[in-house]
Amino acid sequence: MRLYTFKRGHKKSLEEIGKIMKDIFGNVREENGHLLSSFGALDRIEVWIEDGKMAAETKSRKVESSLAQETLKRWNDFLFRATGYTAKERKKKMTKT
């Protein structure tokens, strides 16, 4: 499980995050306050709000490299749209902590 902070002024509700997930991954359902989805190499994507941050847990599976690349592209797009931070900014934040 990984916690992602929201960029200032970019905080999203669980409902808004669900809409982003539907746009990017094509499917999403809510179960006990958690959003569940899957796409490509990500067998399970589970997202919820915890202490004002977005918590995400994923389960991966082995796939061909082109599908893995598309999955990574969509995952990064999802995180950017949900948190407001680019992959580069997220990496920088992770190395600071």
Coordinates of N, CA and C in Angstrom, one line a residue:
M1 N 0.9 -1.2 0.0 CA 0.0 0.0 0.0 C 0.9 1.2 0.0
R2 N 0.5 2.2 -0.8 CA 1.3 3.4 -0.9 C 0.3 4.6 -0.7
L3 N 0.8 5.6 0.0 CA 0.0 6.8 0.2 C 0.5 7.9 -0.7
Y4 N -0.4 8.6 -1.3 CA -0.1 9.7 -2.2 C -0.7 11.0 -1.7
T5 N 0.1 12.1 -1.5 CA -0.5 13.3 -1.1 C -1.0 14.1 -2.3
F6 N -1.9 15.0 -2.1 CA -2.5 15.8 -3.1 C -1.8 17.1 -3.2
K7 N -1.6 17.6 -4.4 CA -1.0 18.9 -4.6 C -1.9 19.9 -4.1
R8 N -1.4 21.0 -3.6 CA -2.2 22.1 -3.0 C -3.2 22.5 -4.0
G9 N -4.5 22.6 -3.5 CA -5.6 23.0 -4.4 C -6.1 21.9 -5.3
H10 N -5.6 20.7 -5.2 CA -5.9 19.7 -6.2 C -6.6 18.5 -5.5
K11 N -7.0 18.6 -4.2 CA -7.5 17.5 -3.5 C -8.8 17.0 -4.1
K12 N -9.0 15.7 -4.3 CA -10.1 15.1 -4.9 C -10.9 14.2 -3.9
S13 N -12.2 14.2 -4.2 CA -13.0 13.3 -3.4 C -13.0 11.9 -4.0
L14 N -13.4 10.9 -3.2 CA -13.4 9.5 -3.7 C -14.3 9.4 -5.0
E15 N -15.4 10.2 -5.1 CA -16.2 10.2 -6.2 C -15.5 10.7 -7.5
E16 N -14.7 11.8 -7.3 CA -14.0 12.4 -8.4 C -12.9 11.4 -8.8
I17 N -12.2 10.8 -7.9 CA -11.2 9.8 -8.2 C -11.8 8.6 -9.0
G18 N -13.0 8.2 -8.6 CA -13.7 7.2 -9.3 C -14.0 7.5 -10.8
K19 N -14.3 8.8 -11.0 CA -14.6 9.2 -12.4 C -13.3 9.2 -13.2
I20 N -12.2 9.6 -12.6 CA -10.9 9.5 -13.3 C -10.5 8.1 -13.6
M21 N -10.7 7.2 -12.6 CA -10.4 5.7 -12.9 C -11.2 5.2 -14.0
K22 N -12.5 5.6 -14.1 CA -13.4 5.1 -15.1 C -12.9 5.6 -16.5
D23 N -12.5 6.9 -16.6 CA -11.9 7.4 -17.8 C -10.7 6.7 -18.3
I24 N -9.8 6.4 -17.3 CA -8.5 5.8 -17.7 C -8.5 4.3 -17.8
F25 N -9.1 3.6 -16.9 CA -9.1 2.1 -16.9 C -10.4 1.5 -17.5
G26 N -11.4 2.3 -17.6 CA -12.6 1.8 -18.3 C -13.6 1.1 -17.4
N27 N -13.2 0.7 -16.2 CA -14.1 0.1 -15.3 C -13.8 0.5 -13.8
V28 N -14.8 0.6 -13.0 CA -14.5 0.9 -11.6 C -15.8 0.5 -10.8
R29 N -15.6 0.0 -9.6 CA -16.8 -0.3 -8.8 C -16.4 0.1 -7.3
E30 N -17.4 0.4 -6.5 CA -17.1 0.8 -5.2 C -17.5 -0.3 -4.2
E31 N -16.6 -0.6 -3.3 CA -16.9 -1.6 -2.3 C -16.4 -1.2 -0.9
N32 N -17.3 -1.0 0.0 CA -16.9 -0.6 1.4 C -16.0 0.6 1.4
G33 N -16.3 1.6 0.6 CA -15.5 2.9 0.6 C -14.2 2.8 -0.1
H34 N -14.0 1.7 -0.8 CA -12.8 1.5 -1.7 C -13.2 1.4 -3.1
L35 N -12.4 2.0 -4.0 CA -12.7 1.9 -5.5 C -11.8 0.7 -6.0
L36 N -12.4 -0.1 -6.8 CA -11.7 -1.3 -7.4 C -11.8 -1.2 -8.9
S37 N -10.7 -1.6 -9.5 CA -10.6 -1.6 -10.9 C -9.5 -2.6 -11.3
S38 N -9.3 -2.7 -12.7 CA -8.1 -3.5 -13.2 C -7.9 -3.0 -14.6
F39 N -6.6 -3.2 -15.0 CA -6.3 -2.8 -16.4 C -4.9 -3.5 -16.8
G40 N -4.9 -4.1 -17.9 CA -3.6 -4.6 -18.4 C -2.8 -5.4 -17.4
A41 N -1.6 -5.0 -17.1 CA -0.7 -5.7 -16.1 C -1.2 -5.6 -14.7
L42 N -2.1 -4.7 -14.4 CA -2.6 -4.5 -13.0 C -3.9 -5.3 -12.9
D43 N -3.8 -6.5 -12.2 CA -4.9 -7.4 -12.0 C -5.9 -6.8 -11.0
R44 N -5.4 -6.0 -10.1 CA -6.3 -5.4 -9.1 C -5.7 -4.0 -8.8
I45 N -6.6 -3.0 -8.8 CA -6.3 -1.6 -8.4 C -7.3 -1.3 -7.3
E46 N -6.8 -1.0 -6.1 CA -7.7 -0.6 -5.0 C -7.3 0.8 -4.5
V47 N -8.2 1.7 -4.5 CA -7.9 3.1 -4.1 C -8.9 3.5 -3.0
W48 N -8.4 4.3 -2.0 CA -9.3 4.8 -1.0 C -8.6 6.0 -0.4
I49 N -9.4 6.8 0.4 CA -8.9 8.0 1.1 C -8.5 7.6 2.5
E50 N -7.3 8.0 2.9 CA -6.9 7.7 4.3 C -6.1 8.9 4.8
D51 N -6.6 9.5 5.9 CA -6.0 10.6 6.6 C -5.7 11.8 5.6
G52 N -6.7 12.0 4.7 CA -6.6 13.1 3.7 C -5.6 12.8 2.6
K53 N -5.1 11.6 2.5 CA -4.3 11.2 1.4 C -5.0 10.1 0.6
M54 N -4.5 9.9 -0.7 CA -5.0 8.8 -1.5 C -4.2 7.6 -1.3
A55 N -4.8 6.5 -0.8 CA -4.1 5.3 -0.6 C -4.4 4.4 -1.8
A56 N -3.3 3.7 -2.3 CA -3.5 2.8 -3.5 C -2.7 1.5 -3.2
E57 N -3.4 0.4 -3.6 CA -2.7 -0.9 -3.5 C -3.0 -1.6 -4.9
T58 N -2.0 -2.1 -5.4 CA -2.1 -2.8 -6.7 C -1.6 -4.2 -6.7
K59 N -2.1 -5.1 -7.5 CA -1.6 -6.4 -7.7 C -1.3 -6.6 -9.2
S60 N 0.0 -6.9 -9.5 CA 0.4 -7.1 -10.9 C 0.4 -8.5 -11.4
R61 N 0.5 -8.7 -12.7 CA 0.7 -10.0 -13.3 C 1.6 -9.8 -14.5
K62 N 2.2 -10.9 -14.9 CA 3.1 -10.8 -16.0 C 2.4 -10.7 -17.3
V63 N 2.8 -9.7 -18.2 CA 2.2 -9.5 -19.5 C 3.3 -9.2 -20.5
E64 N 2.9 -9.1 -21.8 CA 3.9 -8.7 -22.8 C 4.3 -7.3 -22.6
S65 N 5.5 -6.9 -23.0 CA 6.1 -5.6 -22.7 C 5.2 -4.5 -23.3
S66 N 4.6 -4.6 -24.4 CA 3.8 -3.5 -24.9 C 2.6 -3.2 -24.0
L67 N 2.0 -4.2 -23.5 CA 0.8 -4.0 -22.6 C 1.4 -3.5 -21.2
A68 N 2.5 -3.9 -20.8 CA 3.1 -3.4 -19.6 C 3.4 -1.9 -19.7
Q69 N 3.9 -1.5 -20.9 CA 4.2 -0.1 -21.1 C 2.9 0.8 -21.1
E70 N 1.8 0.2 -21.8 CA 0.6 0.9 -21.8 C 0.0 1.0 -20.4
T71 N 0.1 0.0 -19.6 CA -0.4 0.0 -18.2 C 0.3 1.0 -17.4
L72 N 1.7 1.1 -17.5 CA 2.4 2.1 -16.8 C 2.1 3.5 -17.2
K73 N 1.9 3.7 -18.5 CA 1.4 5.0 -19.0 C 0.1 5.5 -18.4
R74 N -0.9 4.5 -18.4 CA -2.2 4.8 -17.8 C -2.1 5.0 -16.3
W75 N -1.3 4.2 -15.6 CA -1.2 4.4 -14.1 C -0.6 5.7 -13.8
N76 N 0.4 6.2 -14.5 CA 1.0 7.5 -14.3 C 0.1 8.6 -14.6
D77 N -0.7 8.4 -15.7 CA -1.7 9.4 -16.0 C -2.8 9.5 -14.9
F78 N -3.2 8.3 -14.4 CA -4.2 8.3 -13.3 C -3.6 9.1 -12.1
L79 N -2.4 8.7 -11.7 CA -1.8 9.4 -10.5 C -1.7 10.9 -10.7
F80 N -1.3 11.3 -11.9 CA -1.2 12.8 -12.2 C -2.6 13.4 -12.1
R81 N -3.6 12.9 -12.7 CA -4.9 13.5 -12.7 C -5.5 13.4 -11.3
A82 N -5.2 12.4 -10.5 CA -5.8 12.3 -9.2 C -5.1 13.2 -8.1
T83 N -3.7 13.2 -8.2 CA -2.9 13.9 -7.2 C -2.4 15.3 -7.6
G84 N -2.3 15.5 -8.9 CA -1.7 16.8 -9.4 C -0.2 16.7 -9.6
Y85 N 0.4 15.6 -9.1 CA 1.9 15.5 -9.2 C 2.3 14.6 -10.4
T86 N 3.3 15.1 -11.2 CA 3.8 14.2 -12.3 C 4.7 13.1 -11.7
A87 N 5.0 12.2 -12.5 CA 5.9 11.0 -12.1 C 7.2 11.5 -11.5
K88 N 7.7 12.5 -12.2 CA 9.0 13.1 -11.7 C 8.9 13.8 -10.4
E89 N 7.8 14.5 -10.2 CA 7.5 15.2 -8.9 C 7.3 14.1 -7.8
R90 N 6.5 13.1 -8.1 CA 6.3 12.0 -7.1 C 7.6 11.3 -6.7
K91 N 8.4 11.1 -7.7 CA 9.7 10.4 -7.4 C 10.5 11.3 -6.4
K92 N 10.6 12.6 -6.7 CA 11.3 13.6 -5.9 C 10.8 13.6 -4.5
K93 N 9.4 13.6 -4.3 CA 8.8 13.6 -3.0 C 9.2 12.3 -2.3
M94 N 9.2 11.2 -3.0 CA 9.5 9.9 -2.3 C 10.9 9.8 -1.8
T95 N 11.8 10.4 -2.6 CA 13.2 10.4 -2.1 C 13.5 11.3 -1.0
K96 N 12.7 12.3 -0.8 CA 12.8 13.3 0.3 C 12.4 12.6 1.7
T97 N 11.5 11.7 1.6 CA 11.0 11.1 2.9 C 11.8 9.9 3.3

